[in-house]
PDB file of C-alpha atoms in Angstrom:
ATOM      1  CA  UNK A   1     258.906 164.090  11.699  1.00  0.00           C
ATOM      2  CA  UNK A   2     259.613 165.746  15.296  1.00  0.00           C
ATOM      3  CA  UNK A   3     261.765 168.146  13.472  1.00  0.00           C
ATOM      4  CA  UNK A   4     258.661 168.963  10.860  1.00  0.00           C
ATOM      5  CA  UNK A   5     255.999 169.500  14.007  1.00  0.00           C
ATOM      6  CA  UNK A   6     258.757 171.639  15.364  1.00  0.00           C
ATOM      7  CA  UNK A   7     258.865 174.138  12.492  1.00  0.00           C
ATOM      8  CA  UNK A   8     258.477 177.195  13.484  1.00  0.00           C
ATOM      9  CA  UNK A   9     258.335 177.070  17.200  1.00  0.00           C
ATOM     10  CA  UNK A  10     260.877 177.468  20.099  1.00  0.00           C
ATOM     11  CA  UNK A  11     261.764 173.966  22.537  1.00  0.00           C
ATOM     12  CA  UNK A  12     263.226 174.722  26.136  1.00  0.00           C
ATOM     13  CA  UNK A  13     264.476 172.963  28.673  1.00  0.00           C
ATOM     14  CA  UNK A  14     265.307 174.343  32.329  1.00  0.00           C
ATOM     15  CA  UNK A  15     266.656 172.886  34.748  1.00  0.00           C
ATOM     16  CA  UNK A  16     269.917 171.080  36.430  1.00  0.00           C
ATOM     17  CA  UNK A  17     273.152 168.916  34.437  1.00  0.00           C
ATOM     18  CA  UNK A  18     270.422 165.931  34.068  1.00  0.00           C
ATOM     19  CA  UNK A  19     267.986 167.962  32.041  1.00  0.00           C
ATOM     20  CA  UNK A  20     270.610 169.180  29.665  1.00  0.00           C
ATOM     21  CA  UNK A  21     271.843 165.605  29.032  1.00  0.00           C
ATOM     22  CA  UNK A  22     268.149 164.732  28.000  1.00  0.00           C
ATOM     23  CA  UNK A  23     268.782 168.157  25.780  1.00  0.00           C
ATOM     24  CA  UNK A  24     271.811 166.698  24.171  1.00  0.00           C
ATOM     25  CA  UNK A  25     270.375 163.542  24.210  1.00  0.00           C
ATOM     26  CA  UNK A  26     267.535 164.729  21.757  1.00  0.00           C
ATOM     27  CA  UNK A  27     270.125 167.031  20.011  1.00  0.00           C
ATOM     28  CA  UNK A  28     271.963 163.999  18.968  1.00  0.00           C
ATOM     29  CA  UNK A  29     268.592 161.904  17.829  1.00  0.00           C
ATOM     30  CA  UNK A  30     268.002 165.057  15.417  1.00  0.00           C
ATOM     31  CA  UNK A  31     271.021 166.977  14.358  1.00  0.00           C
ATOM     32  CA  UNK A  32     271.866 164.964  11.734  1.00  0.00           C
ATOM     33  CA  UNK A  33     268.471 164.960   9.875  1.00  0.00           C
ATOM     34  CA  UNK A  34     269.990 168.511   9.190  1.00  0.00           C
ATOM     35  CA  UNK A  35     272.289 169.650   6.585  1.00  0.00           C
ATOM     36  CA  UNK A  36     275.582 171.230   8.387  1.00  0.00           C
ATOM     37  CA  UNK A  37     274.909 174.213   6.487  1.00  0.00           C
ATOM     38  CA  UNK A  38     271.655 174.663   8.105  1.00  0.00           C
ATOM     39  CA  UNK A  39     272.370 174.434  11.955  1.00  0.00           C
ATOM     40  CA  UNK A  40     274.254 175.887  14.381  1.00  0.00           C
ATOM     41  CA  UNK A  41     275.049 175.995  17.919  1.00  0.00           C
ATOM     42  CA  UNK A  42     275.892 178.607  20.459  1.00  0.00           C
ATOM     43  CA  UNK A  43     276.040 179.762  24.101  1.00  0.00           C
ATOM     44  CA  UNK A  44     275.703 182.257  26.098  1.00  0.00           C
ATOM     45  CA  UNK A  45     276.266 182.511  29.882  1.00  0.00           C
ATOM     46  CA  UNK A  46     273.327 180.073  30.904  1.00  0.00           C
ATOM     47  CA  UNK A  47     271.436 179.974  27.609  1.00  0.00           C
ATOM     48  CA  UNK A  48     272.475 176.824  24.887  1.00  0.00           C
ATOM     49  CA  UNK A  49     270.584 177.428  21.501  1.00  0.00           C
ATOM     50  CA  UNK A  50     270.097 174.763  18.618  1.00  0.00           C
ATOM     51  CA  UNK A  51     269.412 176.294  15.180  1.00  0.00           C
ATOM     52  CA  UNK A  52     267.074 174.062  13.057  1.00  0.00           C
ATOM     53  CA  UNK A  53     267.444 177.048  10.369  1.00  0.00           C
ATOM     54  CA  UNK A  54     265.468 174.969   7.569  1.00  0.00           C
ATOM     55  CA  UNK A  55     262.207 174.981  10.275  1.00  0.00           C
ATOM     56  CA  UNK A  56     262.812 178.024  11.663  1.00  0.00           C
ATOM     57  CA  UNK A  57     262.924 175.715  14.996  1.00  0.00           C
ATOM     58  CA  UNK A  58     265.487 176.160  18.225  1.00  0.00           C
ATOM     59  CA  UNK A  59     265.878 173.591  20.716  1.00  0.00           C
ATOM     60  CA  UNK A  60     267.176 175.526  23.687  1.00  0.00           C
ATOM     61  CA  UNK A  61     268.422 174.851  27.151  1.00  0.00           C
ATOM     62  CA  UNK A  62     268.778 177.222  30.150  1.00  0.00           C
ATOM     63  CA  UNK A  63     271.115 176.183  33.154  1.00  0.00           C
ATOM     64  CA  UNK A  64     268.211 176.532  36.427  1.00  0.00           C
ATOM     65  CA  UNK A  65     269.121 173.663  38.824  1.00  0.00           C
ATOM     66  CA  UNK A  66     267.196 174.471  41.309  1.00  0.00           C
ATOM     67  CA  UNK A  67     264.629 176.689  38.579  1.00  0.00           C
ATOM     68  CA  UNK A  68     264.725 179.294  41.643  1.00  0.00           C
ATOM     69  CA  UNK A  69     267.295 181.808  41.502  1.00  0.00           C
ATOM     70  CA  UNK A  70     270.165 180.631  43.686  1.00  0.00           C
ATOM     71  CA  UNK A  71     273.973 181.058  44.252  1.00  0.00           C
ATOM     72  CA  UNK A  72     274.862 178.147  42.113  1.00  0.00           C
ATOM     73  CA  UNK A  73     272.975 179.455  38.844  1.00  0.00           C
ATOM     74  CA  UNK A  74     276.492 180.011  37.255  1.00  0.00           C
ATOM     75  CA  UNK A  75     276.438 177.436  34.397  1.00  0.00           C
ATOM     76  CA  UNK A  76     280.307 176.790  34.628  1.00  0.00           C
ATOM     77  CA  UNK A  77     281.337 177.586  38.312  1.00  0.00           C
ATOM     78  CA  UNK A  78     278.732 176.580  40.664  1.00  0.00           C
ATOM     79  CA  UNK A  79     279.424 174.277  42.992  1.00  0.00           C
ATOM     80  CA  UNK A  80     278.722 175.606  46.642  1.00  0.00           C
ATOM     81  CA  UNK A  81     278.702 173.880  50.109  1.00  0.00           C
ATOM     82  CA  UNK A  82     276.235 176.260  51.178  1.00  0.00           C
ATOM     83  CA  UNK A  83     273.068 176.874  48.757  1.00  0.00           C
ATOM     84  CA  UNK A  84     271.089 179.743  48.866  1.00  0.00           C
ATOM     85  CA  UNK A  85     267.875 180.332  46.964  1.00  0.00           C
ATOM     86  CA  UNK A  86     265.437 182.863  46.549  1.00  0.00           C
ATOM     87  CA  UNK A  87     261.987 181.985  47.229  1.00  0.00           C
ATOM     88  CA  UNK A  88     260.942 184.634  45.087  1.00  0.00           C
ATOM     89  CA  UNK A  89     260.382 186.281  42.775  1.00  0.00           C
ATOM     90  CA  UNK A  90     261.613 184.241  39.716  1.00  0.00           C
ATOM     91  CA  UNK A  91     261.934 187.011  37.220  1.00  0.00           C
ATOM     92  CA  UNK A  92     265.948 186.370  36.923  1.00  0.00           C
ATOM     93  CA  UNK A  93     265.009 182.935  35.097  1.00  0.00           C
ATOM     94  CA  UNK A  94     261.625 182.771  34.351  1.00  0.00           C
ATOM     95  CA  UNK A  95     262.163 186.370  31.619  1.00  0.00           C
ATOM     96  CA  UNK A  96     263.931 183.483  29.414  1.00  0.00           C
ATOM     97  CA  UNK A  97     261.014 181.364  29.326  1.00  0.00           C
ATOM     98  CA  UNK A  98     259.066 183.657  27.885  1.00  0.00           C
ATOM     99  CA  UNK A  99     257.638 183.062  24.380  1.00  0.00           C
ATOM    100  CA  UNK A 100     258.885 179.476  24.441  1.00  0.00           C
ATOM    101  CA  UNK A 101     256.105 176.785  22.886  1.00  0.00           C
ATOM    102  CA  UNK A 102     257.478 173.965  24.729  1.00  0.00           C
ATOM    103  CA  UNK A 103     258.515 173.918  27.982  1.00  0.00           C
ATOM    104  CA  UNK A 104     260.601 170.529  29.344  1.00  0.00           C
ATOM    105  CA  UNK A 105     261.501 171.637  33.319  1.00  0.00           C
ATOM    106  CA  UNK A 106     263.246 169.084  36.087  1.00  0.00           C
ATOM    107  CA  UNK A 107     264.734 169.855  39.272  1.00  0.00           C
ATOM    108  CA  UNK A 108     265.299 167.609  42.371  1.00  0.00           C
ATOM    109  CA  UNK A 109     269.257 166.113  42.746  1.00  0.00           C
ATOM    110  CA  UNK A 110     270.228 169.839  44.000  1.00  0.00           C
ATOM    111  CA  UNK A 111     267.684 169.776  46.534  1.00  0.00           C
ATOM    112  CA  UNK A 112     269.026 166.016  48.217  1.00  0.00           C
ATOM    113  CA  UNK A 113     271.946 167.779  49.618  1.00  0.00           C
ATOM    114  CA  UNK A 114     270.733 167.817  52.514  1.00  0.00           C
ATOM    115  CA  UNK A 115     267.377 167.974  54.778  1.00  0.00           C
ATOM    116  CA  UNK A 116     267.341 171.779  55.039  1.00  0.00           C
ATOM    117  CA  UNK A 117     268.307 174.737  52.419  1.00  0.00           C
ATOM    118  CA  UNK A 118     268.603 178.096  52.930  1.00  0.00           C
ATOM    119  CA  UNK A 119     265.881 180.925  51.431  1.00  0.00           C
ATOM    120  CA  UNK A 120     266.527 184.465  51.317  1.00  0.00           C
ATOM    121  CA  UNK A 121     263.263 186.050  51.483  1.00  0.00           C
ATOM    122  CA  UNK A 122     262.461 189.282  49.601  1.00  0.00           C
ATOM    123  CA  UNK A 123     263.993 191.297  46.504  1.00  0.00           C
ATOM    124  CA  UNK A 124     267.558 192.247  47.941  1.00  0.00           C
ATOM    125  CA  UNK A 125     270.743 191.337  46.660  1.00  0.00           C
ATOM    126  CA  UNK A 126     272.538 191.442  49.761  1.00  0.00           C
ATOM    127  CA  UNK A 127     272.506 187.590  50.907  1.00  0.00           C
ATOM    128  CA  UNK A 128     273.995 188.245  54.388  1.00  0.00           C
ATOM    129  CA  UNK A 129     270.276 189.360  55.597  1.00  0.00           C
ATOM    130  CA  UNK A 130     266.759 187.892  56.098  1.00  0.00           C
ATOM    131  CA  UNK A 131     267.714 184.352  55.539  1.00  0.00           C
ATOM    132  CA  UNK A 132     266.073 181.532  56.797  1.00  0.00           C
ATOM    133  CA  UNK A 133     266.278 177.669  56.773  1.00  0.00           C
ATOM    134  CA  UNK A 134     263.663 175.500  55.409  1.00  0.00           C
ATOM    135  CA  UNK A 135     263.351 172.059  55.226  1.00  0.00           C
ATOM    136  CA  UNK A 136     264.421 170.735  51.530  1.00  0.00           C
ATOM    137  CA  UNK A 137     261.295 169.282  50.153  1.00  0.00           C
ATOM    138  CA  UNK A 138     258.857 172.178  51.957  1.00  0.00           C
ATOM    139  CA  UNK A 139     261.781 175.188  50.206  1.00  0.00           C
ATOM    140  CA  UNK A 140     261.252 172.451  46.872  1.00  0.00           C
ATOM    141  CA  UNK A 141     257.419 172.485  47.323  1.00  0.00           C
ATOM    142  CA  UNK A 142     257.282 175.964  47.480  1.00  0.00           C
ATOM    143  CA  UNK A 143     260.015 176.905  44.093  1.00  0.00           C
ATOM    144  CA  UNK A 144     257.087 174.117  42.357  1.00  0.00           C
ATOM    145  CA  UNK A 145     254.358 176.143  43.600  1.00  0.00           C
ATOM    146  CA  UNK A 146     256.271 179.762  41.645  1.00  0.00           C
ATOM    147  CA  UNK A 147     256.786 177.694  38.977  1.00  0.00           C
ATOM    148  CA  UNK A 148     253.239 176.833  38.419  1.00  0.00           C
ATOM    149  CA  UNK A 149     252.173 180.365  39.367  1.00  0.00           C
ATOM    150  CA  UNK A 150     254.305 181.450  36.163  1.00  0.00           C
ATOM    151  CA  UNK A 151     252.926 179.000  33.764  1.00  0.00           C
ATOM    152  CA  UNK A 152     249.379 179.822  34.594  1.00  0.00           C
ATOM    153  CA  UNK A 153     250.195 183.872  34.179  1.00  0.00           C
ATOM    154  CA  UNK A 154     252.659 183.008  31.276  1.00  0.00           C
ATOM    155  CA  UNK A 155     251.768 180.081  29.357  1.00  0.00           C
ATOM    156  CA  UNK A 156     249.007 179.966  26.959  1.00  0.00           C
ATOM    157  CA  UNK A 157     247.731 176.133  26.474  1.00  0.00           C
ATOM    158  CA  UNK A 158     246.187 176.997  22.956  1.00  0.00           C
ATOM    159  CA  UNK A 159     249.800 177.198  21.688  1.00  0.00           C
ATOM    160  CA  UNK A 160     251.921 176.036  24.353  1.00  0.00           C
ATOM    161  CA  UNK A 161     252.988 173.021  26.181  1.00  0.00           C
ATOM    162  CA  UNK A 162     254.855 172.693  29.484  1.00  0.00           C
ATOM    163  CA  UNK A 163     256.528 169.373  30.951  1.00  0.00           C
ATOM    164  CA  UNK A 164     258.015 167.911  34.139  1.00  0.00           C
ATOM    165  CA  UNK A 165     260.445 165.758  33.999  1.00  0.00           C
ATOM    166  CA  UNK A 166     260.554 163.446  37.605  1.00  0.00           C
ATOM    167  CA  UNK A 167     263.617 162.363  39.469  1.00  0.00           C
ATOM    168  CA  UNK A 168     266.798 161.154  37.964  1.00  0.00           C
ATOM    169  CA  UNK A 169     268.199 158.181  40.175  1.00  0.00           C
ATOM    170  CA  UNK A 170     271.842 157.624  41.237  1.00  0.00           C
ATOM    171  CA  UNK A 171     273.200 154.570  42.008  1.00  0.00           C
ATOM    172  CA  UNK A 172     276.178 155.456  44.533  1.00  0.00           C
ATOM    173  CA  UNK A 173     276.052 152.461  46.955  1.00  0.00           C
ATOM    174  CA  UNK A 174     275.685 148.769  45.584  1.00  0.00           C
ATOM    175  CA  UNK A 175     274.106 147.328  48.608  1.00  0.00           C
ATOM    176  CA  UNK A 176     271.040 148.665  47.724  1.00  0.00           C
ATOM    177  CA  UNK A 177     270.491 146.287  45.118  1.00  0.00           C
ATOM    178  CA  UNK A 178     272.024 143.539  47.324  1.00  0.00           C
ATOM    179  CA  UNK A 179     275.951 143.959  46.877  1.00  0.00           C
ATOM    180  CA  UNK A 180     277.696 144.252  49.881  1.00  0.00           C
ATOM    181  CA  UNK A 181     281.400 145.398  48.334  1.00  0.00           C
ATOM    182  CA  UNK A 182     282.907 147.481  50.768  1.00  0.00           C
ATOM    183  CA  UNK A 183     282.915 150.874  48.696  1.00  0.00           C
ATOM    184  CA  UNK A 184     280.870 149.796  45.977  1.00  0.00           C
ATOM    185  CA  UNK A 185     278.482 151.297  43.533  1.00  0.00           C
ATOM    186  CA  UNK A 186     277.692 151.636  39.689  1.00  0.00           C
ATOM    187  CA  UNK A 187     281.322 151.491  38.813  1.00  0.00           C
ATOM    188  CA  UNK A 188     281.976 148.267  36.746  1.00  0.00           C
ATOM    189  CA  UNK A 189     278.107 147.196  36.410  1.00  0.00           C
ATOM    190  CA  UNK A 190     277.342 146.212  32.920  1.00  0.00           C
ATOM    191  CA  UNK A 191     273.879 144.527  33.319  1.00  0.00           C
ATOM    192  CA  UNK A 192     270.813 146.385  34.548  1.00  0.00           C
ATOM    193  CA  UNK A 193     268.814 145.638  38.453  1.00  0.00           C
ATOM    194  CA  UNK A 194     266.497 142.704  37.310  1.00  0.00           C
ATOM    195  CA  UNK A 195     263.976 142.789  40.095  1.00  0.00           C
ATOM    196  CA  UNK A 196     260.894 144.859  39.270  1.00  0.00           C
ATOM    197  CA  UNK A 197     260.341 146.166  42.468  1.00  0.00           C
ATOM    198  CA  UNK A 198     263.667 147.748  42.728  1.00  0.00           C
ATOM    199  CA  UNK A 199     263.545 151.059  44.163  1.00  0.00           C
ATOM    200  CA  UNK A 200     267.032 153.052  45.339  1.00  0.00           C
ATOM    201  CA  UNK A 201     267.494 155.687  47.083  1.00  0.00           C
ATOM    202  CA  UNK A 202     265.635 158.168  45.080  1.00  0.00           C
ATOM    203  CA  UNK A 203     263.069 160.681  47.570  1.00  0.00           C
ATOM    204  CA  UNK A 204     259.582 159.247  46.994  1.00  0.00           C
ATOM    205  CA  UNK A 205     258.555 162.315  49.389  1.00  0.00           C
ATOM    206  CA  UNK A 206     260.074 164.930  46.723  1.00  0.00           C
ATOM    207  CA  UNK A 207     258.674 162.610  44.082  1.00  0.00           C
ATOM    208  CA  UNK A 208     255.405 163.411  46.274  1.00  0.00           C
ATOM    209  CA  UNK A 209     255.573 166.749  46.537  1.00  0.00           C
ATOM    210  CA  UNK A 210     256.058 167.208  42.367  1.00  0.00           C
ATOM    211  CA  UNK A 211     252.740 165.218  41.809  1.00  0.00           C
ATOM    212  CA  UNK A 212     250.606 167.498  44.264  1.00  0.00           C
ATOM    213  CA  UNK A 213     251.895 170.744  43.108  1.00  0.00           C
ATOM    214  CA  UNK A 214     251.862 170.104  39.819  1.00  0.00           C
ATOM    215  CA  UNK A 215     248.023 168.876  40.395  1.00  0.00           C
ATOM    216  CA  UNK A 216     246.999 172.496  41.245  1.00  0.00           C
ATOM    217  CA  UNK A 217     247.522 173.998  37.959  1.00  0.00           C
ATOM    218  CA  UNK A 218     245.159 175.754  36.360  1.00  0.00           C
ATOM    219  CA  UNK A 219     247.088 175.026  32.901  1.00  0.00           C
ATOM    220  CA  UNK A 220     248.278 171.292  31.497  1.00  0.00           C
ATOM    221  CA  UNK A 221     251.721 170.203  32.877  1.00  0.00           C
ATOM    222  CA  UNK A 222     252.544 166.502  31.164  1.00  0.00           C
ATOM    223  CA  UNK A 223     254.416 164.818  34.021  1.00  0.00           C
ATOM    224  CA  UNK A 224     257.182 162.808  32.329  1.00  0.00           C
ATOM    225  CA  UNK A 225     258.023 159.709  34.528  1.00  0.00           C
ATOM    226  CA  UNK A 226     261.366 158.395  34.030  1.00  0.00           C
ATOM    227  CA  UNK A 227     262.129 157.864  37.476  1.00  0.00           C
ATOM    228  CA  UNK A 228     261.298 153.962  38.304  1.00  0.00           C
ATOM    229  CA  UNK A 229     262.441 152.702  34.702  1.00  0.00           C
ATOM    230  CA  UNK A 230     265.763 154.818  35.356  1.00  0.00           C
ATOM    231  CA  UNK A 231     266.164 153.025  38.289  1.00  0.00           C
ATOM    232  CA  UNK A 232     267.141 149.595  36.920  1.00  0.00           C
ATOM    233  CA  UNK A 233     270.265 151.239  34.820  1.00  0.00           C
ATOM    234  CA  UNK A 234     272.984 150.986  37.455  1.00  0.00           C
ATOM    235  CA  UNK A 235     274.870 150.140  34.346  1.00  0.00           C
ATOM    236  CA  UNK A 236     274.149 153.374  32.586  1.00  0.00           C
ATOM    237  CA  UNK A 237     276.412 156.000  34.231  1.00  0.00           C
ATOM    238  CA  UNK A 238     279.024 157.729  32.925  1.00  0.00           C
ATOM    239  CA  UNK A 239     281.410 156.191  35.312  1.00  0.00           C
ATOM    240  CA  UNK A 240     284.855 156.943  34.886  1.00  0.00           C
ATOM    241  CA  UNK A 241     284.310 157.738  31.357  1.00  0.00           C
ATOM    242  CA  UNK A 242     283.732 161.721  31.860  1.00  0.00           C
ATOM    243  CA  UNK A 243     285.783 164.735  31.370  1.00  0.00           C
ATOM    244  CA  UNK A 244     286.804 165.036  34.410  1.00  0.00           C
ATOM    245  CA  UNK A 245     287.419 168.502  36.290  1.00  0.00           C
ATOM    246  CA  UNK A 246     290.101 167.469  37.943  1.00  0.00           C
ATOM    247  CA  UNK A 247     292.896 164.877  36.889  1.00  0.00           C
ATOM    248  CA  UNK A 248     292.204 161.795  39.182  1.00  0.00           C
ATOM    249  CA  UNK A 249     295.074 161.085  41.560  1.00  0.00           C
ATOM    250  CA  UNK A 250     297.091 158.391  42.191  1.00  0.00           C
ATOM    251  CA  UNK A 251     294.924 157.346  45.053  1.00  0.00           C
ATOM    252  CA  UNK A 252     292.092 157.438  42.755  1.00  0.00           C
ATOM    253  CA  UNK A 253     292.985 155.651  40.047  1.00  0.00           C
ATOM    254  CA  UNK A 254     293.953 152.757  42.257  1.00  0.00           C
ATOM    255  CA  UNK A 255     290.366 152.626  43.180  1.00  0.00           C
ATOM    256  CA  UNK A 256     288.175 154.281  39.969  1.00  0.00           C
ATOM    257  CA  UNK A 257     285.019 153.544  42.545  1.00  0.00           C
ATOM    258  CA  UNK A 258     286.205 156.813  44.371  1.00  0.00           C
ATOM    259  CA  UNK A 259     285.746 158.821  41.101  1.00  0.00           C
ATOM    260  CA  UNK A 260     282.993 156.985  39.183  1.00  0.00           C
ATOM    261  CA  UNK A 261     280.277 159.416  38.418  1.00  0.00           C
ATOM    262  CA  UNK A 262     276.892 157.520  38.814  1.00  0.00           C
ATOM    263  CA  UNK A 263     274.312 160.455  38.611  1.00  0.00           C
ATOM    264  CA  UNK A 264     275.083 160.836  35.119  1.00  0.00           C
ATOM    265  CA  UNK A 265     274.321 159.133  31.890  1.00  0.00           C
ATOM    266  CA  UNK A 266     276.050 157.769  28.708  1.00  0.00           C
ATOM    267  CA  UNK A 267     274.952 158.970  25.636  1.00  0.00           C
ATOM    268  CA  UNK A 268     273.614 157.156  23.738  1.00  0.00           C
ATOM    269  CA  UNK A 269     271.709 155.491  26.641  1.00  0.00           C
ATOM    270  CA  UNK A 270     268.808 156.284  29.148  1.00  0.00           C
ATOM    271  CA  UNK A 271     268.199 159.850  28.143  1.00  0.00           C
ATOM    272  CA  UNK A 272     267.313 158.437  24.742  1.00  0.00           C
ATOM    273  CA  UNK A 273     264.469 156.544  26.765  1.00  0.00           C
ATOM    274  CA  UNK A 274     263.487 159.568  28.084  1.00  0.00           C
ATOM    275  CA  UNK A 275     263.118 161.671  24.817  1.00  0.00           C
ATOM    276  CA  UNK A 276     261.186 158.803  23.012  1.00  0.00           C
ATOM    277  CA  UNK A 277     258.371 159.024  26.184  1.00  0.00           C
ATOM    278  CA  UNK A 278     258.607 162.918  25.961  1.00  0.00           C
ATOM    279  CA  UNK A 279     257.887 162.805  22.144  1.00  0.00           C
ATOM    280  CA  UNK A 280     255.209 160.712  22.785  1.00  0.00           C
ATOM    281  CA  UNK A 281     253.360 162.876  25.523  1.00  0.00           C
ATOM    282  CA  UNK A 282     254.076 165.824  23.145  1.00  0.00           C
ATOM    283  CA  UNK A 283     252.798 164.898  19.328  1.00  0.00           C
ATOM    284  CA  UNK A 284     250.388 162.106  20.423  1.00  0.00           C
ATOM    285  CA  UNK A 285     248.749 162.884  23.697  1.00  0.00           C
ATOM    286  CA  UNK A 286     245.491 161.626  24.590  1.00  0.00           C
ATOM    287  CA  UNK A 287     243.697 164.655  25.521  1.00  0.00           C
ATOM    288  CA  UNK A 288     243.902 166.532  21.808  1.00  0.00           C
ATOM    289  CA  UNK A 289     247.008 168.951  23.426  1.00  0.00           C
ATOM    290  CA  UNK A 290     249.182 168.569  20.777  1.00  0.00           C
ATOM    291  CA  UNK A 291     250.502 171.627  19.154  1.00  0.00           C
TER     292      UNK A 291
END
């Protein structure tokens, strides 16, 4: 059915390494609904295209963490102590967006680094000048507020959807759900946080900052919420069970807490979630926006 209201249109998402595993999360729910003769898969630089070639449909996804252009937008090698982004303009990124029907965006775990972030201000390559520090969630505010600017300029609503995907938690230090293990975190946990009221470490000022910017648009945004129902899946991470970039070391594998990734997600697992709620807000909205 998704793959039938899809015919004919393109499906992006932007954003950071959480995004695309919602991307190949809903890759995986529809791929094989399709002949192998009649998809295909490529990429290019920061640009991952699906071929639905039966529904003359893509399902795309283009490598943005922080949806601003920045010194970490290399899709392979971009891990920097010291991030830079450019407050504007967004042209860089936002000339892949264009023409898209369905727009799925999500930034925030590449803003937590820290409490300030670096802009360069202006059009000039050269990053040694006219930089200035900003504190993270007023830098993230104002990225939200170009992105906005771009969909109202960009996106037409009569054929056209755009989405917002909200915080992805991590689950790095157990005694926020009451375990006090000297080191410990989602490595080993293989039963979700039962009280309702749990809430971890996630930024409910960023989460803040989202819902006011995104209330300014002059065209739809669907804010998709999977941050507090993410929040209960300690036991969903990826954990030691990742290609890892580097072979652990002895040290490590003594203790796999030291390496246990728990920002990402197993597949299948919570990103499923989060495709089932984003198929919902897309075909059956309440406000007759459905393509």
């Amino acid at each position: 059915m998704m793959l039938e209201m899809l015919r004919g249109k393109r499906m992006l998402f932007v954003g950071d390494s959480l995004n695309r595993g919602q991307y190949v999360s809903l890759l995986c729910l529809l791929h094989r609904a399709i002949p192998d003769g009649a998809k295909s898969f490529e990429t290019v630089d920061s640009l991952s295209i699906f071929r639905a070639k039966n529904y003359d449909a893509t399902i795309e996804f283009y490598w943005a963490p922080m949806l601003a252009e920045s010194n970490s937008d290399d899709a392979v090698v971009h891990r920097v102590d010291d991030r830079v982004i450019r407050g504007a303009p967004m042209d860089k990124h936002s000339r892949f967006w264009q023409g898209a029907h369905i727009l799925v965006f999500n930034s925030y775990l590449w803003w937590t680094a820290g409490d300030k972030i670096k802009i360069l201000r202006g059009a000039d390559n050269d990053l040694s000048k006219d930089i200035v520090e900003m504190k993270a969630a007023e830098a993230y505010r104002l990225v939200l507020y170009q992105v906005v600017r771009w969909l109202e300029l960009n996106a037409d609503p009569k054929n056209s959807r755009a989405f917002f995907v909200t915080a992805s938690p991590t689950h790095t230090d157990s005694s926020a759900w009451g375990d006090e293990t000297e080191g410990g975190n989602c490595y080993d946990q293989t039963t979700p946080i039962g009280d309702a009221s749990y809430w971890g470490s996630t930024s409910r000022e960023m989460l803040r900052v989202t819902e006011e910017v995104l209330a300014t648009s002059r065209v739809p945004v669907g804010v998709v919420n999977i941050t507090q129902l993410s929040e209960y899946r300690r036991d969903g991470h990826t954990q030691t069970y990742k290609k890892q970039w580097a072979e652990p070391t002895p040290e490590q594998r003594a203790d796999p807490r030291s390496y246990a990734d728990c920002t990402h997600w197993c597949l299948p697992g919570v990103a499923d979630t989060w495709n089932e709620l984003l198929y919902w807000k897309l075909f059956f909205p309440s406000n007759d926006q459905a393509l």
